[in-house]
Structures are given as C-alpha cells and as structure tokens.
Coordinates of C-alpha atoms in Angstrom, one line a residue:
Chain Q
X1 CA -105.0 -11.2 -36.7
X2 CA -106.4 -8.7 -39.1
X3 CA -107.1 -7.7 -41.8
X4 CA -110.4 -9.8 -41.2
X5 CA -111.3 -10.7 -45.2
X6 CA -107.7 -11.6 -45.9
X7 CA -108.0 -13.6 -42.7
X8 CA -111.3 -15.0 -44.0
X9 CA -113.2 -13.9 -41.0
X10 CA -115.3 -11.5 -43.2
X11 CA -116.0 -12.9 -46.8
X12 CA -116.0 -10.7 -49.9
X13 CA -119.9 -10.3 -49.6
X14 CA -119.4 -8.8 -46.1
X15 CA -116.3 -6.6 -47.3
X16 CA -119.0 -5.1 -50.1
X17 CA -121.4 -4.3 -47.0
X18 CA -118.5 -2.8 -45.2
X19 CA -117.5 -0.3 -48.4
X20 CA -120.7 1.6 -48.1
X21 CA -120.5 2.3 -44.4
X22 CA -116.8 3.2 -44.4
X23 CA -117.7 5.5 -47.4
X24 CA -120.4 7.2 -45.3
X25 CA -118.2 8.1 -42.5
X26 CA -115.9 9.5 -45.3
X27 CA -118.1 11.6 -46.8
X28 CA -119.7 13.1 -43.6
X29 CA -116.3 14.1 -42.2
X30 CA -115.4 15.8 -45.4
X31 CA -118.5 17.7 -45.4
X32 CA -118.3 18.5 -41.6
X33 CA -114.3 19.4 -42.4
X34 CA -116.1 22.0 -44.8
X35 CA -114.2 20.3 -47.8
X36 CA -116.9 20.6 -50.1
X37 CA -116.4 24.3 -50.6
X38 CA -113.9 24.8 -53.5
X39 CA -112.9 28.4 -52.0
X40 CA -112.2 27.0 -49.0
X41 CA -110.0 24.4 -50.6
X42 CA -108.5 27.0 -53.3
X43 CA -107.5 29.0 -50.0
X44 CA -104.6 26.4 -49.2
X45 CA -102.7 27.6 -52.4
X46 CA -103.3 31.5 -51.0
X47 CA -102.1 30.5 -47.6
X48 CA -105.4 31.8 -46.0
X49 CA -106.8 28.3 -45.5
X50 CA -105.1 25.3 -44.5
X51 CA -108.1 23.0 -43.8
X52 CA -107.2 20.8 -46.6
X53 CA -103.8 20.1 -45.1
X54 CA -104.8 20.1 -41.4
X55 CA -107.5 17.2 -42.4
X56 CA -105.2 15.3 -44.7
X57 CA -102.1 15.3 -42.9
X58 CA -103.9 14.5 -39.5
X59 CA -105.6 11.8 -41.0
X60 CA -102.8 10.3 -42.5
X61 CA -100.9 10.5 -39.1
X62 CA -103.6 8.8 -37.3
X63 CA -103.5 6.2 -40.0
X64 CA -100.0 5.6 -40.1
X65 CA -99.5 5.7 -36.5
X66 CA -102.3 3.2 -35.8
X67 CA -101.4 0.8 -38.8
X68 CA -98.0 0.7 -37.1
X69 CA -99.1 0.1 -33.6
X70 CA -101.4 -2.3 -34.5
X71 CA -99.1 -4.5 -36.6
X72 CA -96.7 -4.0 -33.7
X73 CA -98.9 -5.2 -31.0
X74 CA -99.5 -8.5 -33.6
X75 CA -103.4 -7.4 -34.6
X76 CA -102.7 -6.4 -38.1
X77 CA -100.5 -7.9 -40.8
X78 CA -99.4 -4.8 -42.8
X79 CA -98.2 -7.3 -45.8
X80 CA -101.8 -8.4 -46.3
X81 CA -103.0 -4.6 -47.0
X82 CA -102.9 -3.4 -50.4
X83 CA -100.0 -1.0 -50.7
X84 CA -100.1 1.0 -54.1
X85 CA -97.0 0.4 -56.3
X86 CA -94.2 2.9 -57.1
X87 CA -94.0 4.2 -60.9
X88 CA -91.7 7.0 -60.1
X89 CA -92.1 8.8 -63.6
X90 CA -96.2 8.7 -64.2
X91 CA -96.9 9.4 -60.4
X92 CA -94.9 12.5 -60.7
X93 CA -96.6 13.7 -64.0
X94 CA -99.7 12.4 -62.8
X95 CA -99.3 14.2 -59.5
X96 CA -98.2 17.7 -61.5
X97 CA -101.7 17.4 -63.9
X98 CA -103.5 16.3 -60.7
X99 CA -102.2 19.2 -58.9
X100 CA -103.0 21.7 -61.9
X101 CA -106.4 20.2 -61.6
X102 CA -107.1 20.6 -57.9
X103 CA -105.8 24.0 -58.2
X104 CA -108.3 25.1 -61.3
X105 CA -111.2 23.0 -59.8
X106 CA -110.6 23.8 -56.2
X107 CA -111.9 20.2 -55.2
X108 CA -110.0 16.5 -55.7
X109 CA -112.3 13.2 -56.6
X110 CA -113.3 12.5 -53.4
X111 CA -114.5 16.0 -52.3
X112 CA -116.0 17.0 -55.7
X113 CA -118.7 13.8 -55.1
X114 CA -119.1 15.5 -51.6
X115 CA -119.6 19.3 -53.1
X116 CA -121.9 17.7 -55.5
X117 CA -124.0 16.1 -52.6
X118 CA -124.1 19.3 -51.2
X119 CA -125.9 20.8 -54.2
X120 CA -122.8 22.4 -55.3
X121 CA -123.0 22.8 -59.5
X122 CA -119.2 23.3 -59.3
X123 CA -118.8 20.3 -57.6
X124 CA -120.8 18.2 -60.3
X125 CA -119.0 19.9 -63.2
X126 CA -115.7 18.4 -61.3
X127 CA -117.5 14.9 -61.2
X128 CA -118.2 15.6 -65.2
X129 CA -115.0 16.6 -65.8
X130 CA -112.9 13.6 -64.1
X131 CA -115.1 11.3 -66.2
X132 CA -113.9 13.1 -69.4
X133 CA -110.4 12.8 -68.5
X134 CA -111.0 9.0 -67.6
X135 CA -112.4 8.3 -70.7
X136 CA -109.2 10.5 -72.3
X137 CA -107.0 8.3 -70.6
X138 CA -108.7 5.1 -71.6
X139 CA -108.9 6.1 -75.3
X140 CA -105.1 7.2 -75.6
X141 CA -103.9 4.3 -73.6
X142 CA -101.8 2.7 -76.0
X143 CA -99.9 5.7 -76.8
X144 CA -99.7 6.9 -72.9
X145 CA -98.5 2.8 -72.0
X146 CA -94.9 3.6 -72.2
X147 CA -95.0 6.5 -69.7
X148 CA -97.5 4.2 -67.3
X149 CA -95.6 1.5 -66.7
X150 CA -92.1 3.3 -66.6
X151 CA -89.6 3.4 -63.7
X152 CA -91.5 0.8 -61.9
X153 CA -90.2 0.1 -58.5
X154 CA -92.9 -2.6 -57.1
X155 CA -94.4 -2.1 -53.8
X156 CA -91.9 -0.4 -51.9
X157 CA -92.1 2.1 -48.6
X158 CA -89.7 4.9 -47.9
X159 CA -88.4 3.2 -45.1
X160 CA -87.2 0.5 -47.3
X161 CA -86.1 3.0 -49.8
X162 CA -84.0 5.1 -47.2
X163 CA -82.7 1.6 -45.9
X164 CA -84.1 2.6 -42.1
X165 CA -86.8 1.1 -39.5
X166 CA -90.2 2.0 -40.2
X167 CA -90.3 3.7 -37.2
X168 CA -88.0 5.7 -37.8
X169 CA -89.4 6.6 -41.1
X170 CA -92.8 7.2 -39.5
X171 CA -91.4 9.4 -36.6
X172 CA -89.6 11.5 -39.5
X173 CA -93.1 12.0 -41.2
X174 CA -94.6 12.8 -37.8
X175 CA -92.2 15.6 -37.3
X176 CA -92.6 17.1 -40.6
X177 CA -96.2 17.1 -40.2
X178 CA -96.1 18.8 -36.7
X179 CA -93.7 21.3 -38.2
X180 CA -96.2 21.8 -40.9
X181 CA -99.1 22.3 -38.8
X182 CA -97.4 24.9 -36.6
X183 CA -96.0 27.1 -39.8
X184 CA -99.7 27.3 -40.8
X185 CA -100.9 28.1 -37.6
X186 CA -98.5 31.0 -37.3
X187 CA -99.2 32.1 -41.2
X188 CA -102.8 32.2 -40.5
X189 CA -101.9 34.0 -37.0
X190 CA -99.6 36.7 -38.7
X191 CA -102.3 37.5 -41.0
X192 CA -105.3 38.0 -37.9
X193 CA -106.8 34.8 -39.2
X194 CA -107.8 32.3 -36.4
X195 CA -104.8 30.0 -36.4
X196 CA -104.5 26.2 -34.4
X197 CA -105.7 28.1 -31.2
X198 CA -107.3 25.7 -28.9
X199 CA -105.4 23.7 -26.3
X200 CA -107.1 20.4 -27.2
X201 CA -105.4 20.4 -30.4
X202 CA -101.6 20.7 -28.8
X203 CA -102.4 17.7 -26.5
X204 CA -103.4 15.6 -29.8
X205 CA -100.3 16.8 -32.0
X206 CA -98.3 15.7 -28.6
X207 CA -99.8 12.4 -28.3
X208 CA -98.8 11.8 -32.0
X209 CA -95.1 13.0 -31.2
X210 CA -95.1 10.4 -28.6
X211 CA -96.5 7.7 -30.5
X212 CA -94.1 8.7 -33.1
X213 CA -90.8 8.8 -30.8
X214 CA -92.0 5.2 -28.8
X215 CA -92.5 3.9 -32.7
X216 CA -88.3 4.5 -33.1
X217 CA -87.6 2.8 -29.9
X218 CA -89.9 -0.2 -30.1
X219 CA -89.5 -0.7 -34.2
X220 CA -88.6 -4.7 -34.2
X221 CA -90.8 -5.7 -37.3
X222 CA -88.5 -9.0 -37.7
X223 CA -90.1 -10.2 -34.9
X224 CA -93.6 -9.5 -35.9
X225 CA -92.9 -11.4 -39.6
X226 CA -91.2 -14.1 -38.2
X227 CA -94.4 -15.4 -36.4
X228 CA -96.9 -14.6 -39.2
X229 CA -94.6 -16.5 -41.5
X230 CA -94.4 -19.9 -39.5
X231 CA -98.0 -19.7 -38.8
X232 CA -98.3 -19.7 -42.9
X233 CA -96.1 -23.2 -43.2
X234 CA -97.4 -25.7 -46.0
X235 CA -97.2 -29.2 -46.0
X236 CA -95.9 -31.5 -48.8
X237 CA -99.3 -32.2 -50.4
X238 CA -99.6 -28.5 -50.8
X239 CA -97.1 -27.9 -53.7
X240 CA -97.2 -28.7 -57.1
X241 CA -93.7 -29.1 -59.6
X242 CA -93.0 -26.8 -62.5
X243 CA -92.8 -30.1 -64.3
X244 CA -96.5 -31.2 -63.4
X245 CA -97.8 -27.5 -63.8
X246 CA -96.4 -27.0 -67.4
X247 CA -97.6 -30.4 -68.4
X248 CA -101.4 -29.1 -67.2
X249 CA -101.0 -25.7 -68.7
X250 CA -99.6 -27.3 -72.1
X251 CA -102.8 -29.7 -72.2
X252 CA -104.6 -26.6 -71.5
X253 CA -106.4 -27.7 -68.6
X254 CA -109.2 -25.2 -68.3
X255 CA -109.7 -25.9 -64.6
X256 CA -106.3 -24.5 -63.6
X257 CA -106.0 -20.9 -62.3
X258 CA -102.5 -19.7 -62.2
X259 CA -101.8 -16.7 -59.9
X260 CA -98.4 -14.6 -59.8
X261 CA -98.4 -12.9 -56.3
X262 CA -94.9 -10.7 -57.0
X263 CA -95.7 -7.2 -57.9
X264 CA -96.9 -5.7 -61.3
X265 CA -93.2 -4.9 -62.5
X266 CA -92.1 -8.5 -62.0
X267 CA -95.0 -10.0 -63.8
X268 CA -94.7 -7.6 -66.5
X269 CA -91.0 -8.9 -67.4
X270 CA -91.8 -12.7 -67.1
X271 CA -94.6 -14.6 -66.0
X272 CA -95.7 -18.4 -66.4
X273 CA -98.2 -18.5 -69.3
X274 CA -101.8 -17.8 -68.5
X275 CA -101.1 -16.8 -65.2
X276 CA -103.0 -14.0 -64.3
X277 CA -101.6 -11.3 -61.1
X278 CA -103.1 -11.0 -57.6
X279 CA -101.3 -8.9 -54.5
X280 CA -102.3 -11.0 -51.3
X281 CA -104.4 -8.6 -50.5
X282 CA -106.4 -8.9 -53.6
X283 CA -106.9 -13.2 -53.1
X284 CA -109.0 -12.1 -50.4
X285 CA -111.9 -10.9 -52.9
X286 CA -111.3 -12.4 -56.2
X287 CA -113.7 -15.3 -57.2
X288 CA -112.8 -18.6 -56.8
X289 CA -114.9 -21.5 -58.2
X290 CA -114.9 -24.9 -56.8
X291 CA -113.8 -26.8 -59.2
X292 CA -110.4 -25.1 -60.2
X293 CA -106.8 -25.8 -59.2
X294 CA -105.6 -23.0 -57.8
X295 CA -101.6 -22.3 -58.2
X296 CA -100.0 -19.7 -56.4
X297 CA -96.3 -18.6 -57.2
X298 CA -93.7 -16.2 -56.4
X299 CA -90.1 -15.7 -56.3
X300 CA -89.1 -17.7 -53.4
X301 CA -92.2 -19.6 -52.4
X302 CA -92.6 -17.6 -49.1
X303 CA -95.6 -15.3 -50.1
X304 CA -97.3 -18.1 -52.3
X305 CA -97.3 -20.0 -49.0
X306 CA -98.8 -17.1 -46.9
X307 CA -101.3 -16.8 -49.7
X308 CA -102.1 -20.5 -49.5
X309 CA -102.7 -20.0 -46.1
X310 CA -105.1 -17.4 -46.4
X311 CA -107.0 -19.2 -48.7
X312 CA -107.1 -22.3 -46.9
X313 CA -110.8 -22.1 -45.3
X314 CA -112.5 -21.1 -48.9
X315 CA -110.2 -22.9 -51.1
X316 CA -107.0 -25.3 -51.4
X317 CA -104.5 -24.0 -53.4
X318 CA -101.1 -25.7 -54.4
X319 CA -97.8 -23.9 -54.7
X320 CA -94.9 -23.7 -56.7
X321 CA -92.1 -24.2 -54.4
X322 CA -89.2 -22.2 -55.7
X323 CA -91.5 -19.9 -57.9
X324 CA -90.8 -18.2 -61.1
X325 CA -87.2 -19.7 -60.3
X326 CA -88.4 -23.0 -60.7
X327 CA -90.4 -22.5 -63.8
X328 CA -87.3 -20.8 -65.5
X329 CA -84.8 -24.0 -64.4
X330 CA -87.3 -27.0 -65.1
X331 CA -89.5 -25.7 -67.8
X332 CA -88.8 -22.3 -69.5
X333 CA -84.8 -22.9 -69.8
X334 CA -84.0 -26.4 -68.6
X335 CA -80.2 -27.5 -68.7
X336 CA -78.5 -31.0 -68.6
X337 CA -75.1 -31.2 -67.3
X338 CA -72.4 -33.0 -69.3
X339 CA -72.0 -35.9 -66.9
X340 CA -75.8 -36.4 -66.3
X341 CA -77.4 -39.2 -64.2
X342 CA -80.3 -41.1 -66.0
X343 CA -82.7 -39.9 -63.6
X344 CA -81.5 -35.7 -64.6
X345 CA -82.0 -36.7 -68.3
X346 CA -85.2 -38.3 -68.0
X347 CA -86.3 -34.9 -65.6
X348 CA -84.4 -32.5 -68.7
X349 CA -86.5 -34.8 -71.1
X350 CA -89.9 -33.9 -70.0
X351 CA -88.9 -30.2 -69.1
X352 CA -87.2 -29.9 -72.8
X353 CA -90.4 -30.8 -74.1
X354 CA -92.6 -28.2 -72.4
X355 CA -89.5 -25.4 -72.7
X356 CA -89.7 -25.7 -77.0
X357 CA -93.8 -25.6 -76.3
X358 CA -93.6 -22.3 -74.3
X359 CA -90.9 -21.2 -76.6
X360 CA -87.7 -21.5 -74.6
X361 CA -84.3 -23.1 -75.6
X362 CA -83.5 -26.3 -73.5
X363 CA -79.4 -26.7 -73.1
X364 CA -77.8 -30.2 -72.8
X365 CA -74.1 -30.9 -72.6
X366 CA -73.3 -27.7 -70.2
X367 CA -71.0 -27.8 -67.5
X368 CA -72.4 -29.2 -64.3
X369 CA -72.1 -25.7 -62.4
X370 CA -73.9 -24.1 -64.7
X371 CA -77.2 -26.1 -64.0
X372 CA -79.6 -24.2 -61.7
X373 CA -79.8 -26.0 -58.5
X374 CA -83.1 -26.2 -56.5
X375 CA -84.8 -29.0 -54.2
X376 CA -85.5 -31.2 -57.2
X377 CA -81.9 -32.1 -57.8
X378 CA -80.9 -31.3 -54.1
X379 CA -78.4 -28.3 -55.2
X380 CA -79.7 -25.5 -52.6
X381 CA -80.5 -22.3 -54.5
X382 CA -80.0 -19.3 -53.1
X383 CA -80.8 -15.4 -53.4
X384 CA -77.8 -14.9 -55.9
X385 CA -78.3 -17.9 -58.1
X386 CA -81.7 -16.8 -58.8
X387 CA -81.1 -13.6 -59.0
X388 CA -78.7 -14.2 -62.1
X389 CA -81.0 -16.6 -63.6
X390 CA -84.0 -14.4 -63.9
X391 CA -83.3 -11.4 -65.7
X392 CA -81.5 -13.8 -68.1
X393 CA -84.6 -14.5 -69.6
X394 CA -87.5 -12.6 -71.2
X395 CA -91.0 -13.4 -71.8
X396 CA -91.9 -16.4 -73.6
X397 CA -92.5 -16.2 -77.7
X398 CA -95.3 -18.3 -77.4
X399 CA -97.7 -18.4 -74.9
X400 CA -100.1 -21.5 -73.6
X401 CA -103.8 -21.4 -72.1
Chain Z
X1 CA -126.0 27.0 -40.5
X2 CA -123.8 25.2 -38.1
X3 CA -120.2 25.6 -37.6
X4 CA -117.4 23.4 -39.4
X5 CA -116.1 20.7 -36.9
X6 CA -112.4 21.1 -36.1
X7 CA -110.3 20.2 -38.9
X8 CA -108.0 18.3 -36.8
X9 CA -110.7 16.3 -35.3
X10 CA -112.0 15.6 -38.6
X11 CA -108.6 14.6 -39.8
X12 CA -108.2 11.8 -36.6
X13 CA -111.7 10.7 -37.3
X14 CA -111.0 10.1 -41.1
X15 CA -107.5 8.5 -40.2
X16 CA -109.7 6.3 -37.7
X17 CA -112.1 5.7 -40.7
X18 CA -109.2 4.6 -42.8
X19 CA -107.5 2.4 -40.3
X20 CA -110.9 0.5 -40.1
X21 CA -110.3 0.0 -43.6
X22 CA -107.1 -1.5 -43.1
X23 CA -108.3 -3.7 -40.3
X24 CA -111.5 -4.8 -41.7
X25 CA -110.7 -5.2 -46.0
X26 CA -107.4 -4.8 -45.7
X27 CA -107.4 -2.1 -48.2
X28 CA -107.5 1.7 -48.2
X29 CA -110.0 4.7 -49.1
X30 CA -110.2 5.7 -52.3
X31 CA -112.5 7.8 -55.1
X32 CA -110.9 8.1 -58.6
X33 CA -110.6 4.5 -58.8
X34 CA -114.2 4.2 -58.9
X35 CA -114.3 6.7 -61.4
X36 CA -112.6 4.6 -63.6
X37 CA -114.8 1.4 -62.6
X38 CA -118.0 3.0 -63.6
X39 CA -116.1 4.3 -67.0
X40 CA -115.4 0.9 -67.7
X41 CA -118.7 -0.5 -67.1
X42 CA -120.0 2.3 -69.2
X43 CA -117.7 1.2 -72.2
X44 CA -118.7 -2.4 -71.7
X45 CA -122.1 -1.7 -72.1
X46 CA -121.6 0.5 -75.3
X47 CA -119.1 -1.1 -76.8
X48 CA -120.0 -4.9 -75.8
X49 CA -118.2 -6.7 -73.0
X50 CA -115.5 -8.7 -74.7
X51 CA -114.1 -5.4 -76.8
X52 CA -114.1 -3.6 -73.6
X53 CA -112.6 -6.6 -71.5
X54 CA -110.0 -6.7 -74.3
X55 CA -108.5 -3.2 -73.9
X56 CA -105.6 -3.5 -71.2
X57 CA -107.0 0.2 -70.5
X58 CA -110.2 -1.5 -69.1
X59 CA -109.6 -5.2 -68.2
X60 CA -108.3 -4.1 -64.5
X61 CA -111.7 -2.8 -63.5
X62 CA -113.7 -5.3 -65.3
X63 CA -113.2 -8.1 -62.8
X64 CA -115.7 -7.5 -60.4
X65 CA -118.9 -8.0 -63.0
X66 CA -118.7 -6.0 -66.2
X67 CA -122.5 -4.7 -66.5
X68 CA -122.6 -4.2 -62.5
X69 CA -120.0 -1.5 -60.9
X70 CA -122.1 -2.3 -57.8
X71 CA -120.2 -5.3 -57.4
X72 CA -117.2 -3.2 -57.0
X73 CA -115.9 -2.4 -53.9
X74 CA -114.7 1.7 -54.4
X75 CA -117.8 2.3 -56.4
X76 CA -119.9 0.8 -53.4
X77 CA -117.8 3.1 -51.0
X78 CA -117.8 6.3 -53.1
X79 CA -121.8 6.0 -53.1
X80 CA -121.2 6.0 -49.4
X81 CA -119.2 9.2 -49.9
X82 CA -121.7 11.0 -51.5
X83 CA -124.6 9.9 -49.0
X84 CA -122.6 10.9 -46.3
X85 CA -121.8 14.2 -48.0
X86 CA -125.6 14.8 -48.5
X87 CA -126.8 13.9 -45.1
X88 CA -124.0 15.9 -43.2
X89 CA -124.8 19.1 -45.5
X90 CA -128.4 18.2 -44.8
X91 CA -128.5 18.0 -41.1
X92 CA -125.9 20.9 -40.9
X93 CA -128.3 23.4 -42.8
X94 CA -125.5 23.4 -45.7
X95 CA -127.6 21.8 -48.6
X96 CA -128.0 24.6 -51.3
X97 CA -128.1 24.7 -54.8
X98 CA -125.1 26.9 -55.7
X99 CA -122.2 27.5 -57.6
X100 CA -119.2 28.2 -55.4
X101 CA -116.0 29.7 -57.0
X102 CA -113.6 32.7 -56.8
X103 CA -115.8 36.5 -56.1
X104 CA -114.8 37.9 -59.0
X105 CA -115.8 34.8 -61.3
X106 CA -118.9 34.4 -63.2
X107 CA -120.9 31.2 -62.6
X108 CA -120.4 29.9 -66.5
X109 CA -116.6 30.9 -66.1
X110 CA -116.4 29.0 -63.1
X111 CA -118.3 25.6 -64.4
X112 CA -116.0 25.7 -67.3
X113 CA -112.7 25.5 -64.9
X114 CA -114.5 23.2 -62.8
X115 CA -114.7 21.1 -65.8
X116 CA -111.3 21.5 -67.0
X117 CA -109.4 20.9 -63.4
X118 CA -112.0 17.7 -63.2
X119 CA -110.4 16.6 -66.7
X120 CA -106.9 17.3 -65.4
X121 CA -107.5 15.4 -62.2
X122 CA -109.1 12.6 -64.5
X123 CA -105.9 12.2 -66.6
X124 CA -103.4 13.0 -63.8
X125 CA -105.4 10.4 -61.5
X126 CA -105.1 7.6 -64.0
X127 CA -101.6 8.3 -64.9
X128 CA -100.7 8.5 -61.1
X129 CA -102.7 5.1 -60.1
X130 CA -104.7 7.4 -57.7
X131 CA -105.9 10.6 -56.2
X132 CA -105.9 12.5 -52.9
X133 CA -107.8 9.6 -51.3
X134 CA -106.2 6.6 -53.0
X135 CA -102.9 7.7 -53.3
X136 CA -102.2 10.6 -51.2
X137 CA -103.9 9.4 -48.2
X138 CA -104.3 6.0 -48.1
X139 CA -100.5 4.8 -49.6
X140 CA -99.2 7.8 -48.2
X141 CA -100.3 6.4 -44.4
X142 CA -98.6 2.8 -45.7
X143 CA -95.4 5.0 -46.6
X144 CA -95.6 3.9 -50.5
X145 CA -92.8 5.6 -52.3
X146 CA -95.1 6.4 -55.1
X147 CA -97.8 8.1 -52.9
X148 CA -95.4 10.5 -51.6
X149 CA -93.6 11.3 -55.0
X150 CA -97.5 11.9 -56.0
X151 CA -98.2 14.3 -52.9
X152 CA -95.1 16.1 -53.2
X153 CA -95.6 16.6 -57.3
X154 CA -99.2 17.5 -57.0
X155 CA -98.9 19.9 -53.9
X156 CA -95.6 21.7 -55.7
X157 CA -97.7 22.1 -59.3
X158 CA -100.5 23.7 -57.3
X159 CA -98.2 26.3 -55.5
X160 CA -95.8 27.0 -58.4
X161 CA -99.0 27.8 -60.7
X162 CA -101.1 29.5 -58.4
X163 CA -100.1 33.2 -58.9
X164 CA -101.0 32.5 -62.4
X165 CA -104.8 31.3 -61.3
X166 CA -105.2 34.1 -58.8
X167 CA -108.0 35.6 -60.7
X168 CA -109.9 32.3 -60.3
X169 CA -110.2 32.7 -56.5
X170 CA -109.2 36.1 -55.1

C-alpha cells in the first residue's frame, strides 16, 4: 500500500532525497515541452498556441486516472495524499489575480523558474516579482486574513460536492478535457497552424477515454476503504480519555503533543487547547522526539486511528476515542443529570474542574436526555448527537499550554 | 536547436511524475509554496526567528527548520525544477541569455510587465493557497473543489483581460 512515506516504507529523510529527483524530471519536461518561453505560453490567450492546455490537462488526466486506478486495485490510499482544502472565495479571487498575472508575465511560478534556468531574463524578473507578491501578502496578512479564511469547505472533492461516485466525476472531467483538446486542434487547423495531427495522439486520447469509462463501471470506493479501516483497528491501550488528557494539559505537561487531524476549518472553529493541526499526509513528515506522548484526535476516532496505525513503526500515539466530541462532552462543557449516580457525580467533578480551567461552563441538574452520551457512560452517540453538540460550543476563552 | 517534444507526451510524462509523487511521498508537485518557504526563512533571518514564527502568515512555513529552507520538501523539489530546466535547455541548445516577449515590446517594458505579473501571481497564489502546479495540477487531479475554482477563475480572468493586453504579445 502507498504512499510509501505514510506507510513508513520511506522515512522523512528519503522523501527529501526524492524531492529534487521528481523536481528535476518536472523541470526537464516543462522545458522539453517549450514552456520556458513566455510568448509561447501567452499564445494560449490569443488562440495561437495551446501547449499549456495540452500539457496541463494531459498531465492532470494521467495523474487523476492513475491515482484512481492505483486506489481501485488497492495500491494507493487516496485518503493519505495531501488534498488541498477548499476556500471558495479566496481561491476565486486568488485565481483571478493569478490569471491576470499569468497574462501579463506569460509565465507561471513553475515555468518562470524553468525560463530563468534557460537564461531568460524575463523569467528571472517573474521570479523576483513573485517574491515581492509573497512578501506583500505576508505584510498585509492581518487585513487579508478575513478573506483568506472565508468560505471554508474543508477537504472536499467534486464528486462529493455533486454527490456522485468518484468514477463518474473522473469520466466527466476526462470527457470535457478530450472535447477541449479536439476544439484546440480545430482552432489551430482553421488558422493554418499545426493541429493535433498525429494518429499516436488519438490512440493515447482513446485510452484515456477507455480508462475513464471503465472508472464509471468499476467505481466502488467503499470496498477499498473498508479494508484499510480494518487494518487500522487500535487496541484498548492505544486510547486516552478526555479527562486524563485534560488533566495533563492543565498540569502543563511539556512531554505531551496533541495533534488535531481534522481539516483547517474545523480546527479553527474549535480545538483542544494547545493542539496543533496536521493532516494524515503531514503526519509522515512531522518531527517526533522519542520522549513525547503523542495524542491524535478527530471527529469520531476513525482518522485518528488511521494516523495511529501509520505512525506505529515510529512512535506510539494515543487516540482520543470520540475525538473533539468527547472533549466537549466530558471536559469543555460537562453536564450532570439531576438523577446522577455517585460514579457519574465523580466523573462530573473531575470534568467540571477542568472545564472551569479551560473557560467552559459545567452544568449540573440537567434532564438526563440532555447529558451527551459516549463510551464512558454507556450511552451510544451517533452522527446526529455529535453534530448537535459541536457547533454549540465556541473556542475556549482561556487556553492551556 | 532541437524541436520541442509533443505536448501530449510531455503531459503524460509529467502526469506520471506527479503520480510518482503521490505514490512515493503522498503529496503533489508545487512551486509557489517553495517561494513562501524561502520568503518566510528570509524574514526569519532578517527579523529574528521568534518574531517571524509569531506571525500567523509565516508560522506554517517555518516548521521544517527555521534558518534552513533546504529542509523543506517543496524548496528541494523546486531546486530540482531549476536544475532539470537548465539541463534540458543546455542539451537542446536552447540555453541563451535573452529577454523574451511580444514582438513590439521593448526589453525594459517586458521586464516591467514580467515583474508586475509576478507580483500579481505571488499575491494570487498566496490567496488561493497554490499556483498552476500545486493547486491546478496536483489538486485538480485529486478533484479538489478549490483547485477547480482556481483553474476556472484563473483562465476566465486571463481570457477576459487578454484583449486589453494585446499590445504586450501580438
């Protein structure tokens, strides 16, 4: 199963050696395609040269179909790959600014480096300009931040958004790209410029079609996901309770490292005090000193269990079994039923002390139906009860650690 | 000087390199993120590590060694891009010190538009959390919604503005 770094076949050091090798191939191929020449790239905006489209979308189709099929045959776990998070507004505005800059400069960040490396001074000027843009962004970050983190949707794919199987989304994108290639060819042909021509290209495009159609027919992600989830089942000793965790944080335990494996938006809304955020993909590369106690948590314990399994060969991590929900229910906002038993009262007293420390408001004497359930009190929680509790709680006013 | 390779074949080869990145290290290719890391490291050197690490704009880029961007995956990958581009240009006889731009644009004006375009792309890539490599290509292939928002918005803006910039390239 891959990615190799996540499954600990390759260490973080090996990944750093692979980086320049992959980069070398990427830069070499961009230069070979003629993408170091700004006038050639700019030609796409005037319908005279479609090299950018052809290279970009052929590469995209190849990687998309390849990743889908490797996942389908069980060789690649797509959930462990870093998928960029969606922030609709900043990505739309950023895209438009980027497009305007692309038009002005005739190069993009990657190709400007290749242009500069081939001796083109305009490429070097673009590289310099990008640095200026990055510094300007950093300097103005405080005023840009509200837009930067607006409209967060988390890690969401087109298939999830449209509510269709991944195979269907892949086939749709392949179809649109193939129509695009054909239109490009005709546009060039109508202007007496060389079009798509070669029969070899038609063969390649036909194979993309075949793979995409097969993706629709064979799409059954659920089967593959179930098998990976089973492999990641943690044992009883791999768990830490929210109360134990809260007490260690309150005591300012410096050997503790709490990692939130949910997406950025969920983390921003509410996280355990002192927790840092990392995706499952990031876990492979973060440095972990041997004397730290690592605690992972998410919404329901599933991703955390997966992360724990991935780290097993490097470090033993503990899991907060019911994640942020357990933290809220037992530490942040504990509730005691009016007809509580002695054991429940003891549990509540531990939680209430922590709750006050972290700035929460413990409530006693509430109706039993309003006490959140979990493994700790034998009342099963479900997606709905969790969903009701989490948005009701805002970020703690006082932070530990 | 050699001919360029077929864009479809180059595209497939780049797609395989990207697939290799997914399989080997669980992440895609990128470019603008490396600019961010180098800029963050530069700021840390100039302003001091703790001051830079306290900035929410820089902190995410200072994880992998504050003074040494060479510990950063994307920076190393982009160094590879530069060397790969250089070797390819050299082997193909295309390495040449020159300013390339539209036929009617002077060198000075071309450098100015290149810098201006770079600034816009730097801002845009920061705001969008990635560029044509990291966002459009690597994220687009994984069907990330934001990557496709970026792709559509980027090309739409460029095509809408293209008639105004005609003098630069035609």
